[in-house]
Coordinates of C-alpha atoms and ligand atoms in Angstrom, one line a residue:
X1 CA -59.9 19.6 -6.6
X2 CA -57.0 19.5 -4.2
X3 CA -55.8 16.1 -3.0
X4 CA -54.6 15.6 0.5
X5 CA -51.0 15.4 -0.6
X6 CA -51.4 18.8 -2.3
X7 CA -52.7 20.3 0.9
X8 CA -49.8 18.9 2.9
X9 CA -47.5 20.4 0.3
X10 CA -49.0 23.8 1.0
X11 CA -48.6 23.3 4.7
X12 CA -45.0 22.1 4.3
X13 CA -44.1 25.3 2.4
X14 CA -46.0 27.6 4.8
X15 CA -44.3 26.0 7.8
X16 CA -40.8 26.1 6.3
X17 CA -38.4 28.9 7.3
X18 CA -36.4 28.8 4.1
X19 CA -36.3 31.4 1.3
X20 CA -37.8 29.8 -1.8
X21 CA -38.9 26.5 -3.3
X22 CA -38.5 26.5 -7.0
X23 CA -40.5 23.8 -8.8
X24 CA -41.0 22.5 -12.3
X25 CA -42.8 19.6 -13.8
X26 CA -41.0 18.1 -16.7
X27 CA -43.8 16.8 -18.9
X28 CA -41.5 14.8 -21.2
X29 CA -40.4 12.5 -18.4
X30 CA -43.0 13.2 -15.7
X31 CA -40.2 14.3 -13.4
X32 CA -40.8 16.8 -10.6
X33 CA -37.9 19.1 -10.2
X34 CA -37.7 20.8 -6.8
X35 CA -34.9 23.3 -5.8
X36 CA -35.1 24.3 -2.1
X37 CA -33.2 27.5 -1.4
X38 CA -33.1 27.5 2.4
X39 CA -30.7 30.3 3.2
X40 CA -28.5 32.7 1.3
X41 CA -27.6 34.6 4.4
X42 CA -23.9 33.5 4.3
X43 CA -23.7 33.3 0.5
X44 CA -25.2 31.4 -2.4
X45 CA -27.3 28.4 -1.5
X46 CA -25.2 25.2 -2.2
X47 CA -26.2 21.6 -2.1
X48 CA -26.3 18.5 -4.2
X49 CA -29.0 17.2 -6.6
X50 CA -30.7 14.0 -5.5
X51 CA -32.2 11.8 -8.1
X52 CA -34.8 9.5 -6.6
X53 CA -38.2 7.7 -7.0
X54 CA -40.6 9.0 -4.4
X55 CA -44.2 7.8 -3.7
X56 CA -45.5 11.2 -4.6
X57 CA -44.3 14.8 -5.3
X58 CA -45.1 16.0 -1.8
X59 CA -42.6 13.5 -0.4
X60 CA -40.0 14.8 -2.7
X61 CA -40.7 18.4 -1.7
X62 CA -40.6 17.4 2.0
X63 CA -37.2 15.8 1.4
X64 CA -35.8 18.8 -0.4
X65 CA -36.9 21.3 2.3
X66 CA -35.4 19.2 5.1
X67 CA -32.2 18.6 3.2
X68 CA -31.8 22.2 2.1
X69 CA -32.0 23.3 5.8
X70 CA -29.3 20.6 6.6
X71 CA -27.0 22.2 4.0
X72 CA -27.4 25.6 5.7
X73 CA -26.2 24.1 8.9
X74 CA -23.5 22.1 7.2
X75 CA -22.0 25.2 5.4
X76 CA -22.3 27.4 8.5
X77 CA -20.6 24.8 10.8
X78 CA -17.9 24.3 8.2
X79 CA -17.2 28.1 8.2
X80 CA -18.0 28.3 4.5
X81 CA -19.3 31.6 2.9
X82 CA -22.2 29.8 1.4
X83 CA -25.8 29.1 2.3
X84 CA -27.9 26.0 2.1
X85 CA -29.9 24.5 -0.7
X86 CA -30.7 21.2 -2.2
X87 CA -32.5 19.8 -5.3
X88 CA -34.5 16.7 -5.9
X89 CA -35.4 15.3 -9.2
X90 CA -38.3 13.0 -8.4
X91 CA -38.4 10.6 -11.3
X92 CA -40.8 7.7 -12.1
X93 CA -37.7 5.5 -12.6
X94 CA -34.0 6.3 -12.6
X95 CA -33.4 7.6 -16.1
X96 CA -30.5 6.3 -18.3
X97 CA -28.9 7.2 -21.6
X98 CA -30.3 10.0 -23.7
X99 CA -33.4 10.4 -21.5
X100 CA -31.2 11.1 -18.5
X101 CA -29.1 13.5 -20.5
X102 CA -32.1 15.5 -21.8
X103 CA -33.8 15.8 -18.4
X104 CA -30.5 16.9 -16.9
X105 CA -30.1 19.6 -19.6
X106 CA -33.6 20.9 -18.9
X107 CA -32.9 20.9 -15.2
X108 CA -29.5 22.6 -15.8
X109 CA -31.3 25.4 -17.7
X110 CA -33.6 25.9 -14.7
X111 CA -30.6 26.2 -12.4
X112 CA -29.0 28.8 -14.7
X113 CA -32.2 31.0 -14.5
X114 CA -31.4 31.3 -10.8
X115 CA -28.3 33.2 -11.7
X116 CA -26.1 31.5 -9.0
X117 CA -28.5 31.8 -6.1
X118 CA -28.5 28.0 -6.1
X119 CA -25.3 26.0 -6.9
X120 CA -25.5 22.3 -7.2
X121 CA -23.3 19.2 -7.0
X122 CA -23.5 15.4 -6.8
X123 CA -25.7 13.7 -4.3
X124 CA -27.7 10.4 -4.1
X125 CA -27.7 8.8 -7.6
X126 CA -25.8 11.6 -9.3
X127 CA -22.1 11.9 -10.0
X128 CA -19.4 13.6 -12.0
X129 CA -20.9 12.5 -15.4
X130 CA -24.2 14.1 -14.5
X131 CA -22.5 17.3 -13.4
X132 CA -20.6 17.3 -16.8
X133 CA -24.0 17.4 -18.5
X134 CA -25.3 20.1 -16.3
X135 CA -22.1 22.1 -17.0
X136 CA -23.0 22.3 -20.6
X137 CA -25.9 24.6 -19.8
X138 CA -25.1 26.1 -16.4
X139 CA -22.1 27.7 -14.7
X140 CA -23.4 26.5 -11.3
X141 CA -22.5 22.8 -11.1
X142 CA -19.7 21.7 -8.8
X143 CA -18.0 18.3 -9.1
X144 CA -17.7 18.0 -12.8
X145 CA -15.0 15.5 -13.9
X146 CA -11.4 16.9 -13.9
X147 CA -11.3 16.6 -17.8
X148 CA -14.2 19.0 -17.9
X149 CA -12.5 21.5 -15.5
X150 CA -14.2 20.2 -12.3
X151 CA -12.8 19.0 -9.0
X152 CA -14.1 15.4 -9.5
X153 CA -15.4 13.1 -6.8
X154 CA -15.7 14.6 -3.3
X155 CA -15.7 11.2 -1.7
X156 CA -12.0 10.9 -0.9
X157 CA -12.0 14.3 0.9
X158 CA -15.2 13.4 2.7
X159 CA -13.3 10.4 4.0
X160 CA -10.4 12.5 5.1
X161 CA -12.8 14.8 7.1
X162 CA -14.4 11.7 8.7
X163 CA -11.0 10.4 9.6
X164 CA -10.1 13.7 11.4
X165 CA -13.5 13.5 13.0
X166 CA -12.9 9.9 14.3
X167 CA -9.5 11.0 15.7
X168 CA -11.1 13.9 17.5
X169 CA -13.9 11.8 18.8
X170 CA -11.5 9.2 20.1
X171 CA -9.4 11.9 21.8
X172 CA -12.5 13.0 23.6
X173 CA -13.7 9.6 24.6
X174 CA -10.5 7.6 25.2
X175 CA -8.0 10.4 25.9
X176 CA -5.9 9.7 22.7
X177 CA -6.5 10.4 19.0
X178 CA -4.1 7.5 18.2
X179 CA -6.1 4.9 16.3
X180 CA -3.6 2.0 16.6
X181 CA -5.5 -1.0 17.9
X182 CA -8.8 0.9 18.0
X183 CA -11.7 -1.1 16.4
X184 CA -13.7 0.8 13.8
X185 CA -16.7 -0.6 12.0
X186 CA -17.3 1.0 8.6
X187 CA -20.8 0.5 7.3
X188 CA -20.8 1.0 3.6
X189 CA -17.7 0.5 1.4
X190 CA -18.5 2.9 -1.4
X191 CA -16.6 6.0 -2.4
X192 CA -16.3 7.4 1.1
X193 CA -16.2 4.2 3.1
X194 CA -13.5 2.5 1.1
X195 CA -11.3 5.6 1.2
X196 CA -11.9 5.8 5.0
X197 CA -10.9 2.1 5.4
X198 CA -7.5 2.9 3.7
X199 CA -6.8 5.7 6.1
X200 CA -7.8 3.7 9.2
X201 CA -5.7 0.7 8.1
X202 CA -2.7 3.0 7.6
X203 CA -3.1 4.1 11.3
X204 CA -3.1 0.5 12.5
X205 CA -6.8 0.4 13.4
X206 CA -8.6 -2.9 13.6
X207 CA -11.1 -2.3 10.8
X208 CA -14.4 -4.1 10.3
X209 CA -16.4 -3.6 7.2
X210 CA -20.0 -4.3 6.2
X211 CA -21.7 -3.7 2.8
X212 CA -24.7 -5.2 1.1
X213 CA -22.4 -5.3 -2.0
X214 CA -20.4 -8.2 -0.7
X215 CA -17.8 -8.1 -3.5
X216 CA -16.7 -4.6 -2.2
X217 CA -16.0 -6.1 1.2
X218 CA -14.2 -9.0 -0.3
X219 CA -12.0 -6.6 -2.3
X220 CA -11.1 -4.7 0.9
X221 CA -10.5 -8.0 2.8
X222 CA -8.0 -9.1 0.1
X223 CA -6.3 -5.7 -0.1
X224 CA -6.1 -4.7 3.6
X225 CA -7.1 -7.8 5.6
X226 CA -10.1 -6.1 7.1
X227 CA -12.7 -8.2 9.1
X228 CA -16.0 -8.6 7.1
X229 CA -19.2 -8.1 9.1
X230 CA -22.7 -9.3 7.9
X231 CA -24.7 -6.1 7.0
X232 CA -27.5 -7.4 9.2
X233 CA -25.2 -7.7 12.2
X234 CA -23.7 -4.1 12.2
X235 CA -25.8 -2.7 15.1
X236 CA -25.0 -5.5 17.6
X237 CA -21.3 -5.8 16.7
X238 CA -18.9 -4.7 19.4
X239 CA -16.4 -2.0 18.3
X240 CA -14.9 1.3 19.6
X241 CA -16.2 3.4 16.8
X242 CA -19.2 2.8 14.5
X243 CA -18.8 4.8 11.3
X244 CA -22.1 4.8 9.2
X245 CA -21.1 5.5 5.6
X246 CA -24.1 4.0 3.7
X247 CA -27.7 4.9 4.5
X248 CA -29.4 7.4 6.8
X249 CA -31.7 6.8 9.8
X250 CA -29.4 4.1 11.3
X251 CA -29.8 5.6 14.8
X252 CA -33.2 5.0 16.3
X253 CA -34.7 4.0 19.6
X254 CA -34.3 0.4 18.6
X255 CA -30.8 0.5 17.2
X256 CA -29.4 2.7 19.9
X257 CA -30.4 0.3 22.6
X258 CA -28.5 -2.4 20.7
X259 CA -25.3 -0.5 19.9
X260 CA -22.1 -1.8 21.4
X261 CA -19.8 1.1 20.6
X262 CA -18.5 4.1 22.4
X263 CA -18.5 6.5 19.4
X264 CA -20.7 7.0 16.3
X265 CA -18.7 9.0 13.8
X266 CA -19.4 8.5 10.0
X267 CA -20.2 10.1 6.7
X268 CA -23.9 9.2 6.1
X269 CA -26.3 12.0 5.9
X270 CA -29.3 12.1 8.3
X271 CA -28.1 9.4 10.6
X272 CA -30.7 10.2 13.4
X273 CA -34.1 8.6 12.8
X274 CA -35.7 11.5 14.7
X275 CA -34.4 14.5 16.7
X276 CA -34.9 12.7 20.1
X277 CA -32.3 10.1 19.1
X278 CA -29.5 12.5 19.9
X279 CA -30.6 12.5 23.5
X280 CA -31.0 8.7 23.4
X281 CA -27.3 8.4 22.4
X282 CA -26.3 10.8 25.1
X283 CA -28.2 8.9 27.7
X284 CA -26.6 5.7 26.5
X285 CA -23.1 7.2 27.0
X286 CA -22.3 7.1 23.3
X287 CA -20.5 10.1 21.7
X288 CA -22.2 11.1 18.5
X289 CA -20.4 13.2 15.9
X290 CA -23.2 15.2 14.3
X291 CA -23.3 14.1 10.7
X292 CA -23.6 17.5 9.1
X293 CA -20.3 18.5 10.7
X294 CA -18.2 15.3 10.3
X295 CA -19.3 14.8 6.6
X296 CA -18.6 18.4 5.5
X297 CA -15.4 17.4 3.7
X298 CA -17.3 16.9 0.5
X299 CA -18.7 20.5 0.7
X300 CA -15.2 21.8 1.6
X301 CA -13.7 20.0 -1.4
X302 CA -16.3 21.2 -4.0
X303 CA -16.9 24.7 -2.8
X304 CA -13.4 25.4 -1.5
X305 CA -11.7 24.2 -4.7
X306 CA -14.2 25.4 -7.3
X307 CA -15.7 28.5 -5.8
X308 CA -13.1 29.8 -3.4
X309 CA -9.9 28.9 -5.3
X310 CA -8.3 27.0 -2.4
X311 CA -5.0 25.2 -3.0
X312 CA -4.3 21.7 -1.7
X313 CA -2.7 23.0 1.5
X314 CA -5.7 25.2 2.4
X315 CA -8.1 22.4 1.7
X316 CA -6.1 20.0 3.9
X317 CA -6.1 22.5 6.7
X318 CA -9.8 23.0 6.4
X319 CA -10.4 19.3 6.4
X320 CA -8.4 19.0 9.6
X321 CA -10.5 21.8 11.0
X322 CA -13.4 19.3 11.1
X323 CA -11.7 17.6 13.9
X324 CA -11.2 20.9 15.7
X325 CA -14.8 21.9 15.3
X326 CA -16.0 18.5 16.7
X327 CA -13.7 19.0 19.7
X328 CA -15.3 22.4 20.3
X329 CA -18.8 20.9 19.9
X330 CA -18.0 18.1 22.4
X331 CA -16.6 20.6 24.9
X332 CA -19.7 22.9 24.5
X333 CA -22.1 19.9 24.9
X334 CA -20.2 18.8 28.1
X335 CA -20.3 22.3 29.5
X336 CA -23.9 23.0 28.7
X337 CA -25.2 19.5 29.4
X338 CA -26.7 19.3 25.9
X339 CA -26.5 16.7 23.1
X340 CA -23.7 17.1 20.6
X341 CA -26.4 17.7 17.9
X342 CA -27.7 20.7 19.9
X343 CA -24.2 22.0 20.4
X344 CA -23.4 21.7 16.7
X345 CA -26.6 23.5 15.7
X346 CA -25.9 26.2 18.2
X347 CA -22.4 26.8 16.7
X348 CA -23.9 26.9 13.2
X349 CA -26.8 29.2 14.2
X350 CA -24.5 31.6 16.0
X351 CA -22.5 31.9 12.7
X352 CA -25.7 32.5 10.8
X353 CA -27.0 35.2 13.1
X354 CA -23.6 36.9 13.3
X355 CA -23.8 37.5 9.5
X356 CA -25.4 40.6 8.2
X357 CA -28.8 40.1 6.6
X358 CA -28.3 38.8 3.1
X359 CA -29.1 40.9 0.0
X360 CA -32.1 39.8 -1.8
X361 CA -31.2 36.7 -3.7
X362 CA -30.1 37.5 -7.3
X363 CA -32.9 35.5 -8.9
X364 CA -35.2 38.3 -7.9
X365 CA -33.2 41.0 -9.5
Ligands
NAI1 P1 -21.7 5.3 -2.3 O1 -23.0 5.1 -3.0 O2 -20.4 5.3 -3.1 O3 -21.5 4.1 -1.2 C1 -22.5 3.6 -0.4 C2 -22.2 2.2 -0.1 O4 -23.1 1.8 0.9 C3 -22.4 1.2 -1.3 O5 -21.2 0.4 -1.4 C4 -23.6 0.4 -0.9 O6 -23.6 -0.9 -1.4 C5 -23.6 0.4 0.6 N1 -24.8 0.2 1.3 C6 -26.1 0.6 0.9 N2 -27.0 0.1 1.8 C7 -26.3 -0.5 2.8 C8 -26.6 -1.2 4.0 N3 -27.9 -1.3 4.4 N4 -25.6 -1.7 4.7 C9 -24.3 -1.7 4.3 N5 -24.0 -1.1 3.2 C10 -24.9 -0.5 2.4 O7 -21.9 6.6 -1.4 P2 -20.8 7.5 -0.8 O8 -20.5 8.6 -1.7 O9 -19.7 6.6 -0.3 O10 -21.5 8.2 0.5 C11 -21.8 7.4 1.6 C12 -22.7 8.2 2.6 O11 -22.0 9.4 2.9 C13 -24.0 8.6 2.0 O12 -25.0 8.6 3.0 C14 -23.8 10.0 1.5 O13 -25.0 10.7 1.5 C15 -22.9 10.5 2.5 N6 -22.1 11.7 2.1 C16 -21.2 11.5 1.0 C17 -20.5 12.6 0.6 C18 -19.5 12.5 -0.6 O14 -18.7 13.4 -0.8 N7 -19.6 11.4 -1.4 C19 -20.5 13.9 1.3 C20 -21.4 13.9 2.4 C21 -22.1 12.8 2.8
LIG2 N1 -24.1 16.3 -1.6 C1 -22.9 16.4 -0.8 C2 -23.2 16.8 0.6 O1 -24.3 16.6 1.1 C3 -21.9 17.2 -1.5 C4 -22.2 18.6 -1.9 C5 -21.8 19.7 -1.1 C6 -22.8 19.0 -3.1 C7 -22.0 21.0 -1.4 C8 -23.0 20.3 -3.5 C9 -22.6 21.3 -2.6 O2 -22.4 17.3 1.4

């Protein structure tokens, strides 16, 4: 007998325009493994592995399908010769120790069977240590630790990309990319946010920081003299630039009407609560840097360094290119009277349709 969530899973897959959804149930840990291969048109489908507890498997599948499509747009907009994919390990509880290692090894073997059609990396709740484990059984894990031959954390380069994006956004809004005296509110002082704070402080920006982990904010306050902001007060706090670097869905009908900034430009994935929020931002006169463009520094770091053999100078130039791409997007949006999100998607889709049709993915051959 099919439950309603099973039926919705069928509908989800039928309505999706991606190439394949690979699934496996890991009996030992009751973990659902989903790998969404959205597009291999520009190259192998790349995207991180998210480890999360979901209410049911259909929610995990919905997440992976949506996120895989986002990676197709991210890679295309970044000019990478890679497609989009994503994986979700829907676990009953976040695994630790030997259980974590064993489930990762079984998942890594599943990736290896895809023969490079899907290449993974870190994402929510996974890091270099997990990629090291995957690397024991598959060739297709980016972001292993440097001791294991990987390129390590992508967070610092994601921050560099966001910094270029903030400068380009300020140039468009205020007529100068100079950040001296500009107020920037960084929400989330994790790997990306704290590296971004350092870059902004070096530029002479007035930096405000909010994080639910208050010790992280205190550390930055001691080190750089930033201004702490209560995490619950982020949305109503006046600033030039709001940089979401923590959670998604921070831009909704409710929050947008309360924002007191001129620019939203940060690293968090899936910042818009729903597609219509891009238009709400435009109507409010707030410049929005599409998340999948401004946060592509992580993908450039992982794929550029490990798959394309870029040296440091090439990577630095490509990270700077994030600013140039945003400038192009803002111009396009102004010229066409569209949202910046629509302009960014148009640029990504134009790159996709200019590519010759992909060969059948190698997992079929
Ligand atoms: P992280 O896990 O190192 O840091 C996230 C920080 O946000 C933590 O300090 C956490 O305490 C804080 N936080 C959580 N909820 C919060 C809230 N409601 N208000 C304020 N702070 C809150 O993550 P990381 O790597 O710094 O990534 C940040 C964002 O950027 C995430 O959305 C991630 O998906 C996205 N991203 C990261 C990339 C990377 O290379 N690390 C690449 C592309 C996107
Ligand atoms: N998960 C990160 C992102 O969303 C980093 C990543 C990029 C992982 C590309 C694998 C491949 O950008």
